[in-house]
Coordinates of C-alpha atoms (C1' of nucleotides) in Angstrom, one line a residue:
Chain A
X26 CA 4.7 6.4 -19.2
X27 CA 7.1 8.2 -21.2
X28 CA 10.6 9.4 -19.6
X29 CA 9.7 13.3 -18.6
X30 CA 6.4 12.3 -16.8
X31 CA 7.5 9.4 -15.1
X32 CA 10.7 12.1 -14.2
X33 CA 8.3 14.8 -12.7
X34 CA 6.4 12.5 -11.1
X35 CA 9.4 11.2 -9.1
X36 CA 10.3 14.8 -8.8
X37 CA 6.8 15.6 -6.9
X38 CA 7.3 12.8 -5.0
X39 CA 10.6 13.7 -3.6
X40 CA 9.4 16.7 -2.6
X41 CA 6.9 16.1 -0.6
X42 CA 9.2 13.0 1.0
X43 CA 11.6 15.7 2.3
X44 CA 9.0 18.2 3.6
X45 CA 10.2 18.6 7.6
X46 CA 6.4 17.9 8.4
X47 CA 6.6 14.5 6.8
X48 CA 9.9 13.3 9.1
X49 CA 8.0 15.0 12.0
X50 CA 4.8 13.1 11.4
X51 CA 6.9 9.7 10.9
X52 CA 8.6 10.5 14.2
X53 CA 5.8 11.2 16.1
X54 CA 3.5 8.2 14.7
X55 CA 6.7 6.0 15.7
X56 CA 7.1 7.5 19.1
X57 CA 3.7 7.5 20.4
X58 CA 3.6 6.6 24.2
X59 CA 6.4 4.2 23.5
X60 CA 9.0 5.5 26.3
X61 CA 10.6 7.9 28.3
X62 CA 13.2 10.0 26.6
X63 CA 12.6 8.9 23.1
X64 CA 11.2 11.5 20.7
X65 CA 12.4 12.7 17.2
X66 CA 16.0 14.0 18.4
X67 CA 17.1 11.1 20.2
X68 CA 15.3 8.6 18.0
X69 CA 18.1 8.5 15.5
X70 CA 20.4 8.2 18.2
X71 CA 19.4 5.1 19.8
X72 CA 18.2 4.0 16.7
X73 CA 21.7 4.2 15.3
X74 CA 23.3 2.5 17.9
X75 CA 21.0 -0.6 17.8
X76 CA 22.1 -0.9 14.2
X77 CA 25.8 -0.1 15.0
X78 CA 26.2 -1.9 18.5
X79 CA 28.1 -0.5 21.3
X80 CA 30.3 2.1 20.4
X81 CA 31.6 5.8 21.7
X82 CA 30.1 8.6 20.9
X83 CA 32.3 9.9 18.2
X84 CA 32.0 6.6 16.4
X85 CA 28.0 6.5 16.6
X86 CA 28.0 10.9 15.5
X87 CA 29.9 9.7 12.4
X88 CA 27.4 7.2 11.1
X89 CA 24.1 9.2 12.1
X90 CA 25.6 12.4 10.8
X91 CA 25.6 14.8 13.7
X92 CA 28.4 16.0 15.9
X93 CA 29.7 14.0 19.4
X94 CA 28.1 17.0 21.1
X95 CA 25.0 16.3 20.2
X96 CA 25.4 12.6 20.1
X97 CA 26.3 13.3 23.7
X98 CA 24.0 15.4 25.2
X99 CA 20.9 13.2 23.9
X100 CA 22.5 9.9 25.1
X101 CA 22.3 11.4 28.1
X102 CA 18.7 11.9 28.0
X103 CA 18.7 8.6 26.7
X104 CA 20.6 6.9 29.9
X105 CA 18.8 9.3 32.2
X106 CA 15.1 7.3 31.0
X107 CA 16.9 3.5 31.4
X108 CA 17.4 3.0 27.6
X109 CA 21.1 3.5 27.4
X110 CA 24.4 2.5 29.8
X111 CA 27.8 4.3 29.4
X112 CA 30.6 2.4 30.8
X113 CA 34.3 2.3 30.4
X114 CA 35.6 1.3 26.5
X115 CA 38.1 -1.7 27.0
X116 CA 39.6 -0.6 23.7
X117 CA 40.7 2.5 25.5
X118 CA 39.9 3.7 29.1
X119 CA 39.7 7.4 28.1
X120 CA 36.6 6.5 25.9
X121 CA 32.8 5.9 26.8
X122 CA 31.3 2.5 25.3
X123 CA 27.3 3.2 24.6
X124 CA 24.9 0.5 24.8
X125 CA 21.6 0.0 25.2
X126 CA 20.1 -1.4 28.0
X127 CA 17.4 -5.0 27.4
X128 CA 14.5 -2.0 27.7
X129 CA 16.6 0.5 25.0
X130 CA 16.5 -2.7 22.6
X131 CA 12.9 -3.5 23.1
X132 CA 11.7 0.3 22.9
X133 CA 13.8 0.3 19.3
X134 CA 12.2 -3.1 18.2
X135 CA 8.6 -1.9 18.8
X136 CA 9.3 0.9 17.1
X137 CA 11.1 0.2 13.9
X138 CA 8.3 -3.0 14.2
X139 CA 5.6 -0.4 14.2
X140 CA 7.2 0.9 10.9
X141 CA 7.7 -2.1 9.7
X142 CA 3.6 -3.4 10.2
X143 CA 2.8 0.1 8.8
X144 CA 4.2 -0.4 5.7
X145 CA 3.5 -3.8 5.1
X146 CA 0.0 -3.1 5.9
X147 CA -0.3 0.0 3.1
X148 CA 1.7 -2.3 0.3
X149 CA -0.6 -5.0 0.9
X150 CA -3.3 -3.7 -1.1
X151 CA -0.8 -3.5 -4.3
X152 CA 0.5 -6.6 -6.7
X153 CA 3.8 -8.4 -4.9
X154 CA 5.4 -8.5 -8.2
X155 CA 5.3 -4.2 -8.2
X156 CA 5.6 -4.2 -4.8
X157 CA 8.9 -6.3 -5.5
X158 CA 9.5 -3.8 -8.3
X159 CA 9.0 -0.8 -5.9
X160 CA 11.3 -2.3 -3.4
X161 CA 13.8 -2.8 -5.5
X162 CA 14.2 0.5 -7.2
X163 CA 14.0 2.8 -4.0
X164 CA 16.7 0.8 -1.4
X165 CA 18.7 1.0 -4.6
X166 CA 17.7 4.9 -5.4
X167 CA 18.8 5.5 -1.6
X168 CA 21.7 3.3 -1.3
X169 CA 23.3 3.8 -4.4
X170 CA 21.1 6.3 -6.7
X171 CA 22.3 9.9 -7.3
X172 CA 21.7 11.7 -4.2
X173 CA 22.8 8.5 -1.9
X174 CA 25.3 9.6 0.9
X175 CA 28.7 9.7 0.3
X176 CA 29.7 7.8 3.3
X177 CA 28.6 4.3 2.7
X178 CA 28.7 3.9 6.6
X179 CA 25.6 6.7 7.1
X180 CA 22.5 4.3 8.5
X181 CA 19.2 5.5 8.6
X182 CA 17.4 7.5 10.6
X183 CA 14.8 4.5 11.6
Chain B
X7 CA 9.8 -11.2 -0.7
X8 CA 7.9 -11.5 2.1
X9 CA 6.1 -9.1 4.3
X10 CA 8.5 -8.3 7.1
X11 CA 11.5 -8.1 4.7
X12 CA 9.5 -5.5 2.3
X13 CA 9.1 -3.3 5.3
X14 CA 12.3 -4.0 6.6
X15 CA 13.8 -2.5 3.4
X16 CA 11.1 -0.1 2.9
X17 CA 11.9 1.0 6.2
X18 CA 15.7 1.3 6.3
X19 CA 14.9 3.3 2.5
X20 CA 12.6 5.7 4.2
X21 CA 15.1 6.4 6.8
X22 CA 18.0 7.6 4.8
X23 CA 15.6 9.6 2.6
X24 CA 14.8 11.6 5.6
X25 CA 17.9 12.1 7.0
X26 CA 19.0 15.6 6.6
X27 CA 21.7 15.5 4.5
X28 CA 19.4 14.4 1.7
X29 CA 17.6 17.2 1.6
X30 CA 20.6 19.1 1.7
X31 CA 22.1 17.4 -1.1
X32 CA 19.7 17.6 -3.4
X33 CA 19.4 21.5 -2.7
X34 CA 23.1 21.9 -3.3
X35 CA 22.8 20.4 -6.7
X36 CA 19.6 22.1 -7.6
X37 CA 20.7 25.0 -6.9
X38 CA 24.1 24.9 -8.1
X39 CA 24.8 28.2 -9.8
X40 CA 21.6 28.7 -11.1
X41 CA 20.9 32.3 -10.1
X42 CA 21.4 34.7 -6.7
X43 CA 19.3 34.5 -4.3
X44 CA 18.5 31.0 -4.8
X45 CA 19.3 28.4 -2.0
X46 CA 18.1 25.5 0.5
X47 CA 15.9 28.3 1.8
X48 CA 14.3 29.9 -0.7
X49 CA 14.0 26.9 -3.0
X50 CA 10.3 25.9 -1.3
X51 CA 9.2 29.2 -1.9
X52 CA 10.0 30.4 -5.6
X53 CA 9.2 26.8 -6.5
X54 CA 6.0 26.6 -4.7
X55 CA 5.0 30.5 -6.5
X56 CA 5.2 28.5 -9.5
X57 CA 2.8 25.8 -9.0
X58 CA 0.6 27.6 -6.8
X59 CA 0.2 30.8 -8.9
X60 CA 0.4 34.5 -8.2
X61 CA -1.3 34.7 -4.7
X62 CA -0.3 36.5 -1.2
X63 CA 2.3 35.5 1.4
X64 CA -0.3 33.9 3.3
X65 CA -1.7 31.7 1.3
X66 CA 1.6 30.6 -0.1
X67 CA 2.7 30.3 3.7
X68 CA -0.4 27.7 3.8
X69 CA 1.3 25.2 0.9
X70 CA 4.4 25.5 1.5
X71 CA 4.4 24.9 5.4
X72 CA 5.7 27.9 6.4
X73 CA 5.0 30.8 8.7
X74 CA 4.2 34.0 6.8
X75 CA 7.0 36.0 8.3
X76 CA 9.3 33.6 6.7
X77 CA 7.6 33.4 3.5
X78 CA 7.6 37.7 3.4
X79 CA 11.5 38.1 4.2
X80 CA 12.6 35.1 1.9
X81 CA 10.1 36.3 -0.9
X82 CA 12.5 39.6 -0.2
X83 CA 15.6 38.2 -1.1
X84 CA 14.1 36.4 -3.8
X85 CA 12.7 40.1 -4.9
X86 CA 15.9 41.6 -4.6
X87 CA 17.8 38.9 -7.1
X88 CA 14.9 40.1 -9.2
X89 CA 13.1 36.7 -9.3
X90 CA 9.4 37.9 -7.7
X91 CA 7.6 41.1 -7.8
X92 CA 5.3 42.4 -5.0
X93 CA 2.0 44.5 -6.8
X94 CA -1.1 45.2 -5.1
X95 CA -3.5 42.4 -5.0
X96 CA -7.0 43.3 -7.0
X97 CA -8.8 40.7 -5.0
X98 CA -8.0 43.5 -1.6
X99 CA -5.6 46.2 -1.8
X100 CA -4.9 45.8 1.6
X101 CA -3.0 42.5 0.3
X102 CA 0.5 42.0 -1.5
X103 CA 0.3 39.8 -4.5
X104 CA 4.0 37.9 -5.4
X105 CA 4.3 36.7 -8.1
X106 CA 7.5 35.5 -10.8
X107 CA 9.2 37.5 -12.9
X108 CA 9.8 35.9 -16.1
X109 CA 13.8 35.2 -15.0
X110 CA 12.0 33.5 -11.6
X111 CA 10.1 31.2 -14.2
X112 CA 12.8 30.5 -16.2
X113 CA 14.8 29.8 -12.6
X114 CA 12.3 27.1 -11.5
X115 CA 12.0 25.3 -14.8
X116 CA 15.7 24.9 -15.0
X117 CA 16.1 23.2 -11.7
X118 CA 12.7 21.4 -12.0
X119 CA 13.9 20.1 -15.4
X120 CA 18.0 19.8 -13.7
X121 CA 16.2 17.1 -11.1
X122 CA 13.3 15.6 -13.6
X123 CA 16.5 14.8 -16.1
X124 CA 18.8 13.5 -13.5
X125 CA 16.1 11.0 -12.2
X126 CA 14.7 9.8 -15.6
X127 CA 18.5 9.2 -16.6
X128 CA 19.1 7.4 -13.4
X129 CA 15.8 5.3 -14.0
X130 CA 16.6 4.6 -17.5
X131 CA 18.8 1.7 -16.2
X132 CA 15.7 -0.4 -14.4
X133 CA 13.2 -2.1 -16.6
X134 CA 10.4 0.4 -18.0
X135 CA 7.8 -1.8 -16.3
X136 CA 8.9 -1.9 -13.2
X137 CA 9.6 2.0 -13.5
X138 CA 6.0 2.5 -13.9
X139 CA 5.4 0.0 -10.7
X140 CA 7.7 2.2 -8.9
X141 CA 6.4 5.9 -9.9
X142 CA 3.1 4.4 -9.2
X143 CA 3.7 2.8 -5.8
X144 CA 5.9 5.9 -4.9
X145 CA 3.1 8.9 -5.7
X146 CA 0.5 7.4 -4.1
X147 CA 2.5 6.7 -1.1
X148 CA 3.2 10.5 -0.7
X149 CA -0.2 11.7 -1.6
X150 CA -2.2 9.0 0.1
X151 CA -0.1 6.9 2.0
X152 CA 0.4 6.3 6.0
X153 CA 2.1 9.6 6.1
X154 CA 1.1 11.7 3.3
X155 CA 0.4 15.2 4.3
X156 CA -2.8 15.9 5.9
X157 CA -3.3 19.4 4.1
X158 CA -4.2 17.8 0.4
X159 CA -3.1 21.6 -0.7
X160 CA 0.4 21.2 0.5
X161 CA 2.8 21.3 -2.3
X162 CA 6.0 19.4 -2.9
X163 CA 9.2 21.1 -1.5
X164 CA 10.7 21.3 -5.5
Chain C
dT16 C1' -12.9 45.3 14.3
dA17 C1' -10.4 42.0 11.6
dT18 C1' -6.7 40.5 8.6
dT19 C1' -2.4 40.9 5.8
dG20 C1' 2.5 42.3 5.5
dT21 C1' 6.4 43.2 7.8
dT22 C1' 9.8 43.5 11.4
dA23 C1' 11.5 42.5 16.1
dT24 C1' 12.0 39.0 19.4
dA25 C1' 12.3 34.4 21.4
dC26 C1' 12.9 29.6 20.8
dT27 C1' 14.8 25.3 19.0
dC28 C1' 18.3 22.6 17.2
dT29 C1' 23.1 22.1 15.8
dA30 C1' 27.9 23.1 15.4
dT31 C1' 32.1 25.1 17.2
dA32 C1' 34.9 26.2 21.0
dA33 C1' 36.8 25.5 25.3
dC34 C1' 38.0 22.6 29.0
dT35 C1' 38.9 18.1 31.5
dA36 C1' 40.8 13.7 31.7
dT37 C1' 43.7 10.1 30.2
dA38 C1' 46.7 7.3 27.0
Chain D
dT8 C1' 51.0 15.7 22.9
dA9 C1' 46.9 14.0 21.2
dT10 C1' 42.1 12.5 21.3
dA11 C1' 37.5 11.5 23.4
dG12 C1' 33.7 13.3 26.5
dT13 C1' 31.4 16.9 28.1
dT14 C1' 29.6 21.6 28.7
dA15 C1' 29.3 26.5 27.3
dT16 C1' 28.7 29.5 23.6
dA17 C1' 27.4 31.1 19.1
dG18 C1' 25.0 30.5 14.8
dA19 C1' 21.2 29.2 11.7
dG20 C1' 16.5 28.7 10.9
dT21 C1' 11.7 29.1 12.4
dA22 C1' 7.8 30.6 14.9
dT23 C1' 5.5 34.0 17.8
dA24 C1' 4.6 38.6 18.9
dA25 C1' 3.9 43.3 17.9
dC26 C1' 2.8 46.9 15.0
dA27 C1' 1.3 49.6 10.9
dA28 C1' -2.0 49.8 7.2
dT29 C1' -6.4 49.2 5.2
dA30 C1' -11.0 47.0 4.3

DNA sequence: TATTGTTATACTCTATAACTATA
DNA sequence: TATAGTTATAGAGTATAACAATA
């Protein structure tokens, strides 16, 4: 495959990667009759705090890229369905320390599990050696490749 | 690399992908003084004019997964940097055909060509077989996969 | 009557601003 | 005084609704 096709073909991939209905459809697949509360706004929220750990709002809005207002307003939807606990940060008494309750940490397994199975299941039917190949060059495209986040601290939104 | 860890990693890669400010940055580079009128908003709809052909706002609304309301007033700024043209379409007068001016063409394959170059130079470092595992791997995940688009007309956002 | 194009309106999501509380 | 948490407000983007035009 010579350089400009295998460049366009990337390119139409890409695309079609960051049309809103393919996040929507990933959401909604993931968040299927798993919980209360949990839909494709809060999702990166208490997904991002599972991956973080307990933390206070501002610190949690810096890694998942949205602001401690809205960080806020869906933890409380997140703490109003049993998923989430706010309580007193020891490191400072005028902050709030998230954390997710035992149900919050189950709700995020099954779900990021559910992703997981899903796309075992679909690489399954290709060769492990360009699976291995496929895995290697995409975490590296989105960690490090040239449209990777600036802050090396951003997590997913899974 | 076993199963779970694939997904794992497949999974985490997925979810910075989506995350907004991706999209956003590859817009801003795209974009990136390349002509007025051009943005993060009307980049889905002067590119998908190109691969979809001279038609109406309708059916471009269709493939680019977009209402037609927004499709008519962003084709409008797009008309007014003098990009698209608005004639009568043959096929029923009552209809508005867009299509690109020449400058519109020459717009899109810049910025096409802008993103095709910066990913076949940032691919050029991985071995040229797994390349081909990964361009593979990757297009059929977007056009077939889990969570490709169910509308096998919907065109790539670039 | 039915459908497109266009414009006006409403809705959704996010950020900014403003306010409270506390070190 | 300075900073986090929260809530109110404004802004950006999209869809829905409404209307004109034409087959």
């Amino acid at each position: 495959m010579n350089r400009d096709l295998v460049g366009a073909e990337v390119t139409a991939a890409l695309g079609l990667l960051v049309r809103r209905e393919t996040r929507e459809r990933i959401y909604a697949e993931l968040t299927r009759d798993v919980a209360d509360g949990v839909t494709e706004l809060t999702y990166p929220v208490i997904s991002g705090l599972e991956r973080r750990g307990p933390c206070n709002a501002a610190e949690l809005a810096a890694v998942v890229g949205l602001d401690r207002s809205v960080v806020s307003r869906r933890a409380s939807v997140l703490e109003g369905a049993g998923l989430l606990t706010r309580t007193s940060d020891p490191r400072d008494s005028r902050w709030t320390l998230l954390s997710l309750t035992e149900k919050g940490r189950e709700v995020v397994a099954m779900m990021r599990g559910r992703l997981r199975d899903i796309l075992s299941d679909w690489l399954d039917q290709w060769p492990e050696n360009e699976v291995n190949a496929f895995v290697r060059i995409l975490s590296d495209f989105t960690v490090s490749g040239p449209f990777a986040h600036n802050n090396a601290e951003a997590l997913p939104a899974i």
